[in-house]
XYZ file of C-alpha atoms in Angstrom:
735
model
C 162.386 75.888 122.767
C 158.864 77.180 121.516
C 157.682 80.098 119.573
C 156.182 81.573 122.769
C 159.190 81.147 124.923
C 161.057 82.496 122.373
C 158.898 85.620 121.934
C 159.099 85.942 125.962
C 162.793 85.325 126.227
C 164.394 86.981 129.258
C 161.495 88.554 129.860
C 159.612 86.710 132.329
C 158.416 89.040 135.088
C 155.472 89.365 137.122
C 152.658 90.222 135.192
C 151.305 94.047 135.083
C 151.188 97.405 133.363
C 154.968 97.260 134.444
C 155.829 94.444 131.860
C 158.543 95.043 129.354
C 156.366 96.079 126.226
C 158.796 94.508 123.436
C 157.395 90.796 124.723
C 153.872 92.037 125.324
C 153.833 94.161 121.606
C 155.449 90.734 120.259
C 153.054 88.457 121.620
C 150.461 90.535 120.625
C 151.662 90.621 116.889
C 152.553 87.566 116.614
C 148.826 86.399 117.707
C 147.468 88.630 114.953
C 149.691 87.143 112.143
C 148.255 83.929 113.519
C 144.822 84.959 113.639
C 145.136 86.185 109.547
C 146.487 82.851 109.032
C 143.397 81.582 110.318
C 145.291 79.601 113.165
C 142.903 80.003 115.576
C 144.569 77.823 118.497
C 147.374 79.244 118.054
C 146.167 82.590 118.139
C 144.281 81.992 121.047
C 147.688 81.622 123.192
C 149.407 84.053 121.889
C 146.961 86.296 123.250
C 146.706 84.713 126.821
C 150.358 85.577 126.815
C 149.604 88.911 126.204
C 147.071 89.777 128.292
C 148.809 87.467 131.127
C 151.348 90.858 130.744
C 148.706 93.196 130.190
C 145.442 92.022 131.212
C 143.547 95.834 131.217
C 143.859 95.511 127.522
C 140.032 95.011 126.660
C 140.287 94.932 122.771
C 142.800 91.650 123.024
C 140.484 90.198 125.324
C 137.888 90.489 122.745
C 140.261 88.981 120.036
C 141.599 86.375 122.725
C 137.734 85.473 123.390
C 137.290 84.934 119.241
C 140.193 82.810 118.993
C 138.590 80.300 121.440
C 135.355 80.764 120.043
C 136.601 79.884 116.460
C 138.704 77.034 118.271
C 135.952 75.100 118.880
C 135.379 75.646 122.408
C 132.439 78.533 122.972
C 132.012 77.994 126.797
C 135.646 79.308 127.128
C 135.069 82.126 125.273
C 132.095 83.247 127.047
C 133.986 83.634 130.035
C 136.441 85.660 128.396
C 133.954 87.993 126.816
C 132.426 88.859 130.189
C 135.417 89.600 131.535
C 135.701 92.428 128.768
C 132.301 92.984 129.499
C 132.933 93.894 132.897
C 135.960 96.589 131.885
C 133.115 98.600 129.855
C 129.219 97.088 130.378
C 127.686 99.710 127.843
C 128.885 98.483 124.779
C 126.921 97.329 122.254
C 129.426 94.735 120.449
C 130.260 92.838 123.505
C 126.384 91.977 124.588
C 126.314 90.792 120.650
C 129.321 88.415 120.888
C 128.232 87.035 124.139
C 125.028 86.452 122.520
C 126.514 84.756 119.777
C 128.724 82.434 122.293
C 125.426 81.756 123.990
C 123.744 80.694 120.783
C 126.193 78.160 119.779
C 125.950 76.490 123.519
C 122.317 76.435 122.556
C 120.960 78.368 125.796
C 118.538 80.445 123.345
C 116.718 82.073 125.827
C 120.038 83.816 127.429
C 121.533 84.539 123.367
C 117.818 87.001 123.502
C 118.752 88.617 125.760
C 122.404 89.162 124.940
C 121.269 90.184 121.730
C 118.041 92.683 122.756
C 120.603 94.050 125.745
C 122.981 95.030 122.486
C 120.800 96.114 120.636
C 119.028 98.385 123.164
C 122.804 100.001 123.776
C 123.220 100.429 120.098
C 120.033 102.539 119.769
C 120.629 104.569 122.379
C 124.514 105.488 121.040
C 122.467 105.977 117.150
C 125.268 104.134 115.483
C 122.421 101.633 113.696
C 124.162 98.423 113.954
C 121.807 96.170 112.813
C 124.050 92.426 113.367
C 121.325 92.099 116.774
C 118.304 92.996 115.094
C 119.404 90.151 112.211
C 119.963 87.788 115.183
C 116.600 88.476 116.806
C 114.814 88.051 113.756
C 116.119 84.322 113.416
C 115.439 83.764 117.073
C 112.392 84.993 116.982
C 111.137 82.562 114.100
C 112.849 79.868 115.866
C 110.074 80.560 118.438
C 112.273 82.269 120.938
C 110.010 85.318 122.426
C 111.168 88.369 123.970
C 109.113 89.648 126.838
C 106.702 91.847 126.796
C 108.045 94.753 128.789
C 111.378 96.412 129.128
C 111.725 94.297 132.437
C 112.300 90.277 131.800
C 109.826 89.200 134.594
C 107.541 91.538 135.387
C 106.064 90.416 139.310
C 102.022 91.147 138.306
C 100.427 90.921 134.773
C 99.982 94.203 133.477
C 96.556 95.618 133.977
C 96.034 96.941 130.577
C 96.837 95.425 127.325
C 96.683 97.596 124.399
C 96.354 96.055 121.122
C 97.841 97.729 118.584
C 97.005 94.760 115.513
C 96.374 97.760 113.457
C 99.239 99.444 113.705
C 101.475 96.141 112.349
C 98.819 95.780 109.446
C 99.478 98.912 108.628
C 103.126 98.964 108.929
C 103.168 95.194 106.886
C 102.936 97.312 103.838
C 103.510 101.115 104.455
C 106.006 102.418 106.683
C 104.712 106.261 107.106
C 102.188 106.355 109.510
C 98.559 107.903 109.109
C 96.869 109.476 112.022
C 95.293 106.871 114.046
C 98.947 104.921 113.360
C 100.941 108.204 114.847
C 98.256 107.770 118.105
C 98.981 104.223 118.773
C 102.770 104.704 118.513
C 102.608 107.738 120.503
C 101.137 106.352 123.217
C 102.518 102.727 122.990
C 105.880 104.680 123.082
C 104.689 106.761 126.215
C 103.569 103.350 128.134
C 106.965 101.841 127.225
C 109.437 104.878 128.134
C 106.985 106.024 131.491
C 107.155 102.478 133.049
C 103.271 103.065 132.908
C 100.982 99.344 133.908
C 100.321 98.158 130.443
C 101.550 96.247 127.463
C 101.787 95.785 123.761
C 99.587 92.796 122.423
C 98.048 92.013 118.699
C 95.738 89.685 117.213
C 97.447 86.563 115.917
C 97.791 85.652 112.779
C 94.724 83.626 111.291
C 92.792 85.607 114.107
C 93.325 83.352 116.724
C 94.016 84.810 119.931
C 96.140 87.498 120.665
C 100.017 87.577 120.909
C 102.450 89.648 122.929
C 104.316 92.057 120.993
C 107.901 92.678 122.670
C 108.470 96.383 123.560
C 111.933 96.040 122.052
C 110.720 95.224 118.694
C 107.477 97.980 119.182
C 110.394 100.620 119.830
C 112.572 99.209 116.586
C 109.400 99.928 114.793
C 108.628 103.367 116.336
C 111.712 104.719 115.246
C 111.740 103.144 111.286
C 108.023 104.731 111.114
C 109.238 108.423 112.277
C 112.626 108.176 110.698
C 111.613 107.651 106.904
C 109.018 107.289 104.584
C 110.691 104.381 102.497
C 108.911 100.611 103.054
C 112.007 98.920 101.075
C 114.733 100.246 103.649
C 116.170 96.447 104.839
C 116.097 97.921 107.997
C 112.259 98.405 108.170
C 111.695 94.738 105.690
C 114.081 93.342 108.851
C 111.301 94.806 111.715
C 108.079 93.657 109.170
C 109.595 90.395 108.759
C 110.469 90.070 113.027
C 106.250 91.494 113.937
C 105.497 88.803 111.412
C 107.264 86.170 113.615
C 105.787 87.907 116.251
C 102.330 87.235 114.913
C 102.880 83.841 114.670
C 104.245 82.942 117.972
C 102.151 81.428 120.908
C 98.726 82.961 122.368
C 99.193 84.935 125.459
C 96.849 83.372 128.369
C 94.756 86.327 130.139
C 95.434 87.092 133.870
C 92.589 87.592 136.526
C 93.788 88.806 140.111
C 91.551 89.231 143.156
C 88.248 88.841 140.688
C 89.492 91.628 138.628
C 90.150 90.931 134.943
C 92.635 92.675 132.623
C 91.625 95.595 130.042
C 92.234 95.155 126.859
C 92.357 98.747 125.108
C 91.502 98.655 121.193
C 93.515 101.340 120.229
C 93.308 101.162 116.251
C 90.731 99.992 113.645
C 89.312 96.283 114.634
C 86.822 96.356 112.125
C 88.652 94.114 109.395
C 88.679 91.542 111.814
C 85.770 89.367 111.416
C 86.936 86.891 115.138
C 87.637 89.796 116.843
C 85.002 90.235 119.275
C 84.767 85.731 119.546
C 88.056 86.218 120.723
C 87.187 88.517 123.488
C 83.590 86.558 124.555
C 86.013 83.728 125.179
C 88.411 84.929 127.073
C 85.910 86.831 129.047
C 84.398 83.700 130.803
C 87.421 82.217 132.140
C 89.938 85.108 132.675
C 87.233 87.754 133.486
C 88.507 90.067 130.425
C 87.053 93.394 129.925
C 86.978 94.961 126.668
C 87.154 98.875 125.777
C 88.163 100.408 122.585
C 89.198 103.793 121.671
C 86.965 104.843 119.078
C 88.436 107.760 117.073
C 85.625 109.189 114.947
C 82.042 107.776 113.940
C 82.969 109.167 110.209
C 82.076 105.805 108.479
C 78.278 105.976 109.776
C 77.345 109.343 109.626
C 79.264 110.191 106.003
C 79.516 106.759 104.264
C 79.839 108.356 100.942
C 83.004 109.216 101.967
C 84.157 106.004 103.134
C 85.679 103.403 100.792
C 83.303 100.902 99.659
C 82.254 98.240 101.851
C 84.346 100.298 104.714
C 80.444 101.651 106.429
C 79.028 98.196 106.572
C 82.629 96.759 108.355
C 82.592 100.076 110.618
C 78.814 99.829 111.506
C 79.203 96.007 112.602
C 81.763 96.652 114.363
C 80.534 99.668 116.410
C 77.449 97.503 116.680
C 79.345 94.569 118.004
C 80.879 97.269 120.775
C 77.084 97.753 122.266
C 77.335 93.887 122.798
C 80.758 93.137 123.926
C 82.510 96.342 125.168
C 82.468 97.211 128.709
C 82.922 101.133 127.020
C 84.264 103.470 124.720
C 86.821 106.416 125.036
C 86.205 109.202 122.269
C 88.726 111.933 121.673
C 86.162 114.674 121.637
C 82.892 115.611 123.173
C 81.658 115.938 119.568
C 82.606 112.159 118.770
C 80.986 111.452 122.711
C 77.492 112.662 120.800
C 78.378 110.674 117.833
C 78.558 107.698 119.611
C 75.418 108.310 121.959
C 73.121 109.149 119.255
C 73.776 105.481 117.342
C 74.241 103.494 120.178
C 70.882 104.546 121.107
C 69.228 103.441 117.320
C 70.879 99.968 118.596
C 68.869 99.847 121.656
C 72.187 101.039 123.933
C 71.264 104.121 125.190
C 73.439 103.957 128.318
C 77.116 102.419 126.361
C 79.490 103.913 128.721
C 81.791 106.606 127.307
C 84.734 108.239 128.328
C 86.072 111.422 126.862
C 90.375 111.923 126.939
C 91.453 114.591 124.436
C 94.676 114.188 121.952
C 96.075 117.058 123.205
C 99.569 116.182 123.462
C 102.825 118.101 122.167
C 104.094 116.232 118.949
C 107.180 114.338 119.365
C 109.004 115.535 115.995
C 112.652 115.042 115.194
C 114.624 117.986 114.454
C 113.175 119.211 111.030
C 114.497 117.918 107.895
C 116.540 120.544 105.040
C 117.228 119.304 102.226
C 113.440 118.167 100.784
C 111.975 119.291 97.277
C 109.626 120.538 99.036
C 111.509 123.221 100.695
C 113.908 124.335 98.153
C 110.715 127.292 96.482
C 111.474 130.493 98.416
C 108.058 131.355 98.032
C 105.944 131.507 101.128
C 103.328 128.406 101.282
C 100.381 126.701 103.247
C 100.866 123.555 104.503
C 98.227 120.994 104.774
C 99.002 117.667 106.700
C 96.492 114.869 105.595
C 95.850 112.022 103.425
C 94.512 112.919 99.736
C 91.132 111.091 100.308
C 87.308 111.556 99.586
C 86.583 112.814 103.289
C 89.275 115.728 103.363
C 87.664 117.249 99.838
C 90.546 118.385 98.543
C 89.050 119.341 95.250
C 87.018 122.046 97.429
C 90.468 123.409 98.403
C 91.885 123.169 95.075
C 88.973 125.742 93.831
C 89.529 128.078 96.620
C 93.689 128.451 95.306
C 92.347 129.226 92.153
C 90.008 131.600 92.753
C 93.075 133.049 95.333
C 95.048 132.849 92.589
C 92.709 134.956 90.712
C 92.774 137.765 93.527
C 96.152 137.665 94.353
C 98.096 137.165 91.559
C 101.575 136.873 92.208
C 101.126 137.163 96.125
C 99.545 133.854 96.054
C 101.301 131.335 98.572
C 101.753 128.197 97.217
C 99.610 125.032 99.135
C 101.595 121.820 100.277
C 99.967 118.923 100.783
C 101.229 115.831 102.840
C 99.716 112.658 102.664
C 99.388 109.915 100.994
C 97.128 109.525 98.017
C 94.242 107.022 99.242
C 91.075 105.982 97.600
C 88.481 109.313 96.785
C 91.432 111.277 95.455
C 90.596 111.303 92.000
C 89.219 114.195 91.588
C 91.316 116.646 93.273
C 94.686 114.771 91.479
C 92.438 115.353 87.964
C 92.233 119.159 88.878
C 96.091 119.349 89.350
C 96.584 117.273 86.051
C 94.121 119.385 84.132
C 94.411 123.268 85.976
C 98.276 124.439 84.494
C 97.076 127.067 87.415
C 97.173 124.577 90.503
C 100.326 123.195 88.673
C 102.489 126.096 89.912
C 100.744 126.522 92.870
C 100.255 123.029 94.887
C 102.564 120.331 95.760
C 101.644 117.053 96.792
C 104.211 115.418 98.987
C 103.325 111.802 99.120
C 106.745 110.382 101.258
C 106.661 112.959 104.161
C 107.861 111.983 106.906
C 108.428 113.121 110.376
C 111.304 115.146 109.774
C 109.634 116.787 106.784
C 106.252 117.476 108.551
C 108.521 119.136 111.162
C 110.030 121.086 108.603
C 107.121 121.882 106.639
C 105.557 123.249 110.185
C 108.283 125.261 111.066
C 108.477 127.351 107.896
C 105.061 127.463 106.693
C 103.014 130.706 107.010
C 100.211 128.895 108.448
C 98.275 125.734 108.521
C 95.178 124.727 106.377
C 93.270 121.258 107.555
C 89.930 120.388 105.617
C 87.840 117.468 106.008
C 84.283 117.015 106.050
C 84.004 115.379 109.313
C 86.689 114.478 112.233
C 86.773 113.202 115.309
C 89.693 115.317 116.685
C 92.515 116.256 113.850
C 95.888 115.104 115.331
C 97.572 118.018 112.726
C 95.486 121.099 114.034
C 97.218 119.929 117.667
C 100.696 119.818 115.559
C 100.314 123.153 113.887
C 99.513 124.876 117.665
C 102.667 123.419 118.901
C 104.410 124.884 116.299
C 102.715 128.527 117.203
C 101.172 128.446 113.815
C 97.728 129.974 112.903
C 95.653 127.052 111.764
C 92.273 127.330 109.333
C 89.740 124.979 109.501
C 86.044 124.418 108.834
C 83.546 124.834 111.699
C 82.975 121.207 112.470
C 82.745 120.361 116.032
C 85.555 117.351 116.128
C 88.062 120.102 114.383
C 86.715 122.805 117.128
C 87.964 120.596 120.345
C 91.103 120.030 118.659
C 91.957 123.661 118.001
C 89.992 124.772 121.319
C 88.271 127.932 120.165
C 91.764 129.025 118.534
C 91.622 128.738 115.282
C 90.572 130.668 112.060
C 87.025 129.398 111.068
C 85.056 129.239 108.197
C 81.537 127.881 107.578
C 81.535 124.198 106.242
C 81.404 124.009 102.003
C 81.713 127.914 102.510
C 84.396 128.358 99.289
C 83.917 132.248 99.379
C 84.482 132.547 103.300
C 87.328 129.692 102.879
C 88.834 132.139 100.505
C 88.581 135.240 102.252
C 90.226 133.734 105.329
C 93.104 132.398 103.218
C 93.383 135.779 101.676
C 93.278 137.694 104.710
C 96.269 135.745 106.339
C 98.575 135.777 103.287
C 98.889 139.368 102.270
C 97.896 140.901 105.787
C 100.732 140.644 108.004
C 99.413 142.480 110.951
C 96.063 139.801 110.876
C 98.897 136.947 110.596
C 100.751 138.345 113.885
C 97.731 138.591 115.983
C 96.565 134.521 114.868
C 99.940 133.888 116.096
C 99.530 135.546 119.452
C 96.638 133.690 119.671
C 97.391 130.369 118.757
C 100.235 130.910 121.381
C 98.063 130.766 124.442
C 97.623 126.824 123.588
C 98.856 124.596 126.413
C 99.357 121.418 125.245
C 100.048 118.300 127.751
C 102.632 115.324 127.372
C 101.744 112.131 125.599
C 102.825 110.342 128.761
C 100.000 112.103 130.576
C 97.582 111.379 127.234
C 98.639 107.967 128.141
C 98.074 107.766 131.435
C 94.583 109.667 131.591
C 93.970 106.829 128.508
C 94.946 103.620 131.097
C 92.924 105.136 133.511
C 89.542 105.494 131.407
C 89.775 102.479 130.770
C 90.409 100.739 134.202
C 87.675 102.411 134.985
C 85.353 101.557 132.541
C 86.273 97.685 133.068
C 85.900 97.810 136.562
C 82.179 98.783 136.174
C 81.413 95.804 134.713
C 78.376 96.660 132.877
C 76.208 93.791 131.948
C 76.740 93.151 128.595
C 73.804 92.848 125.849
C 71.014 89.628 126.288
C 72.074 86.097 124.448
C 68.409 86.712 122.813
C 68.576 90.232 121.369
C 65.075 91.851 120.588
C 64.034 91.367 116.639
C 61.160 93.666 115.172
C 58.924 91.533 112.689
C 59.075 92.423 109.327
C 62.923 93.095 109.533
C 65.198 91.071 107.027
C 68.388 90.206 108.955
C 71.032 89.499 106.139
C 73.890 87.647 107.660
C 76.420 88.699 105.111
C 78.405 91.717 104.522
C 76.592 93.259 102.053
C 78.799 96.970 101.737
C 74.871 98.200 100.642
C 73.133 97.175 103.401
C 73.579 100.617 105.606
C 70.577 99.704 107.985
C 73.052 99.716 110.600
C 70.279 97.698 113.372
C 70.084 95.253 110.919
C 73.551 94.575 110.696
C 73.424 95.055 114.567
C 70.955 91.955 115.230
C 72.175 89.164 112.538
C 75.276 89.251 114.310
C 73.504 89.428 117.597
C 71.256 86.505 117.075
C 73.884 84.026 115.885
C 75.346 81.939 118.799
C 79.009 82.302 119.055
C 81.556 79.925 117.900
C 79.377 77.837 115.980
C 78.911 80.211 112.373
C 82.232 80.848 110.234
C 83.123 84.144 109.566
C 80.357 86.151 107.554
C 81.264 86.567 103.645
C 79.379 89.287 100.988
C 76.465 86.858 100.295
C 76.291 85.632 104.098
C 77.727 82.647 106.341
C 78.574 78.674 106.294
C 77.845 76.736 109.277
C 80.313 74.904 111.377
C 79.586 71.042 111.396
C 77.191 70.430 114.434
C 73.964 72.208 115.405
C 74.003 75.562 115.010
C 72.110 78.079 117.004
C 70.615 81.490 116.293
C 68.473 83.094 119.176
C 66.020 86.012 119.343
C 63.070 87.291 121.571
C 60.365 88.518 119.363
C 59.326 92.322 119.837
C 55.604 91.039 119.743
C 55.483 88.698 122.936
C 51.399 88.423 123.530
C 51.664 84.484 122.666
C 50.361 85.044 118.746
C 51.463 82.583 116.443
C 54.860 83.539 114.444
C 56.416 82.452 111.102
C 60.168 82.448 110.227
C 61.208 83.229 106.821
C 64.788 81.491 106.291
C 66.875 81.910 103.471
C 69.573 78.658 103.245
C 72.626 78.056 100.996
C 73.707 74.761 99.401
C 77.673 73.962 99.322
C 78.757 74.787 96.327
C 79.904 71.296 95.215
C 76.826 69.047 96.725
C 73.603 69.403 97.442
C 72.734 68.979 101.067
C 69.736 68.416 103.612
C 69.114 70.876 106.632
C 67.020 69.898 109.898
C 65.080 72.893 111.745
C 63.776 72.893 115.249
C 62.075 75.889 116.683
C 62.005 76.163 120.830
C 60.257 78.284 122.679
C 60.624 78.951 126.604
C 57.532 77.109 127.377
C 57.378 74.800 124.165
C 59.457 72.874 121.691
C 59.001 72.224 118.232
C 59.179 68.998 116.015
C 62.437 68.661 113.787
C 61.817 69.399 110.249
C 64.134 68.289 107.040
C 64.628 70.959 104.568
C 66.216 69.939 100.906
C 68.995 72.085 99.118
C 70.040 71.638 95.876
C 73.637 71.956 94.961
C 74.705 76.131 94.862
C 70.942 76.827 95.404
C 69.865 79.517 97.674
C 65.980 78.358 98.672
C 63.309 79.942 101.315
C 61.789 77.874 103.882
C 58.945 78.820 105.954
C 59.162 77.297 109.495
C 55.966 77.485 112.190
C 57.238 79.137 115.639
C 55.161 77.294 118.359
C 52.829 79.056 120.469
C 54.449 80.312 123.826
C 56.200 83.651 125.273
C 59.758 84.482 125.514
C 63.120 83.987 123.436
C 62.999 81.554 120.841
C 66.285 79.155 119.424
C 66.463 78.299 115.874
C 68.276 74.978 116.169
C 70.308 74.106 112.693
C 71.782 70.877 111.407
C 73.004 69.229 108.602
C 74.210 65.375 110.035
C 76.717 64.247 108.301
C 76.819 66.363 105.429
C 79.722 68.085 105.999
C 82.192 69.668 103.499
C 85.314 71.272 103.258
C 85.841 74.265 101.809
C 88.957 76.975 101.503
C 90.615 74.508 104.715
C 86.782 74.718 106.752
C 84.231 71.933 107.373
C 80.966 73.639 106.902
C 77.332 72.242 106.930
C 75.052 74.715 105.311
C 74.972 78.427 104.292
C 72.493 81.027 106.418
C 71.643 83.808 103.725
C 68.646 85.688 105.392
C 65.985 85.963 108.309
C 62.978 87.426 108.397
C 60.352 86.879 111.588
C 56.734 87.904 110.487
C 53.267 87.229 112.443
C 51.613 83.938 111.140
C 47.953 85.740 111.381
C 49.588 88.988 109.650
C 49.162 88.533 105.871
C 49.577 92.467 104.996
C 53.205 92.225 107.020
C 53.981 89.419 105.015
C 53.608 91.008 101.724
C 54.935 93.820 102.482
C 58.089 91.708 103.503
C 58.017 90.189 100.024
C 56.712 93.603 97.893
C 60.299 95.070 99.747
C 62.715 92.538 98.493
C 61.056 92.425 94.825
C 60.994 96.038 94.458
C 63.385 99.169 94.592
C 62.397 102.204 95.978
C 64.762 105.004 96.079
C 64.402 108.529 97.811
C 65.699 111.497 95.828
C 67.123 114.664 97.782
């Protein structure tokens, strides 16, 4: 008689809950003993016998499945796991175990679905187990992708694609979000939670097309960015790895339905991606893709001195590209709409469609934190949420606090600045270091997560938000949501965000700022009146903002506006530089330099200019003077770094073709060539080729370098001399 029969003994009865306890218990204990001895098959037999007597014992059903799987039969184990699942479908662990069995069977897409269900249920329960996430990262790396949206197979393609590439780029190195990232997190979550007709995408690594961002991974990223600020946390590192795998995954195919293509809505900054418009233009032709951009503000162009080096040029080229490649833009305030219209008109696009969608939404902040050092000081404090950077001008506010301390003495409230340290904060930080009075009054918190921000807004006496330019000012809205008086400079964008409910002072007026601060710090009646005024603010939910954004994007996309002509108008005597020189502040010239290059035939611009791709490359333009008089092109070209080359050049007009001419470029040198333009009317095309002389550099096949182009009149020596003088001499205008 075997061990199983001995345990059962005379207690062989029909299975059910009335079976004798001693036999069932002995079977379970024997199964446990065999399991501990790693005798998997015998443990499985004991547990199977036990389950014949106690079929409702779910925990032993799971143990039974484990032993069967360890015995080498994952298919049978899968069936047992599913029996356990039927007893409690919402247990995250059973979905995890089902995923393990499916992975062993090689059924990887089903395994992904099981792991995804596990982590989704785990997130709902808040247990924070990471096994499922870890498995998803592995399978994501193996090329098994998660669905775009919560439902596995949407019946129709999403109408709007939200590009959150800027958010992913930020999260690759930082966890606590800044303003634009907070907006993207809120919009993405509202779209997914509300089941709106949209999905999340991002540019693929290397800039070749776009990839789908799985809803599950976005939710994980959203939760972690809102729960802490430690970018080295293993859970956050795991999400970073998963998002990197997502962006290395397959390109999505844009869909077209009924002649109407999808709308790509860019939610963040795209000006750092040189191939961005090329990818959009490539999809516009076959799939009818439409493109709309959310423009948060025009600060880099209106106040270039407050921007980090190079940003004004990057931003300017991106915005200029919008006038050629976007069906419209969405802004967050009337102030930004006016800024956009003015700069677009300078570029010759006085009719760039623009919609306004305010960000007047209640912040979705977690319960306030209670144990941060910034909260331990019992003295009253004022909070200022925002990055320490040149545009926010913390030095101006610190000067005001110094004067406030001279007036109020011990009654001076503390100032708590919550935000990351960014470029341009050096002067303000030096003031804190060198002035002992400020050291005791000002606290800078660089690791503020949402819970700490919620606590600071809850306990502050009032809120300050200072900037030299803003498109909206999200911290202003968050202050209103917490019922706090808010002090702001009287700037158009901040006025729109504050809805006339803020305490304002003239921008740059230090005495006026000190007066407002002193009144709210010491006059409880004035503070109460401001609190009562702020209470009138009626804010929306992020779901409403998200719905309005999608509606505006669809409306702009459906208008099907005519794109800019392929041969933009170029005035005479204007030097078009094809590089990304940050000192080139003439936005119209940047726009024209990008516009005249035929898409797909040139490599991305570098500081000095851009390399051609192999084959014939084109520059297309329409001279501003179209009277048929003779023209010349002043062309600056560059040879590859390791070899000289020749460039063949020909200029065609709509009614005349010019002959090929050959230009020799010495090794690593820049050389100027003067090319006669055939007399004629209308647009001209400049064809350039370096046949059989391609060079490989940095993994790219190149021909020659294009540095600059200037169109001049052949019969206008004074105009040509003026061009040369502008290059040779520098004129500085003193303010």
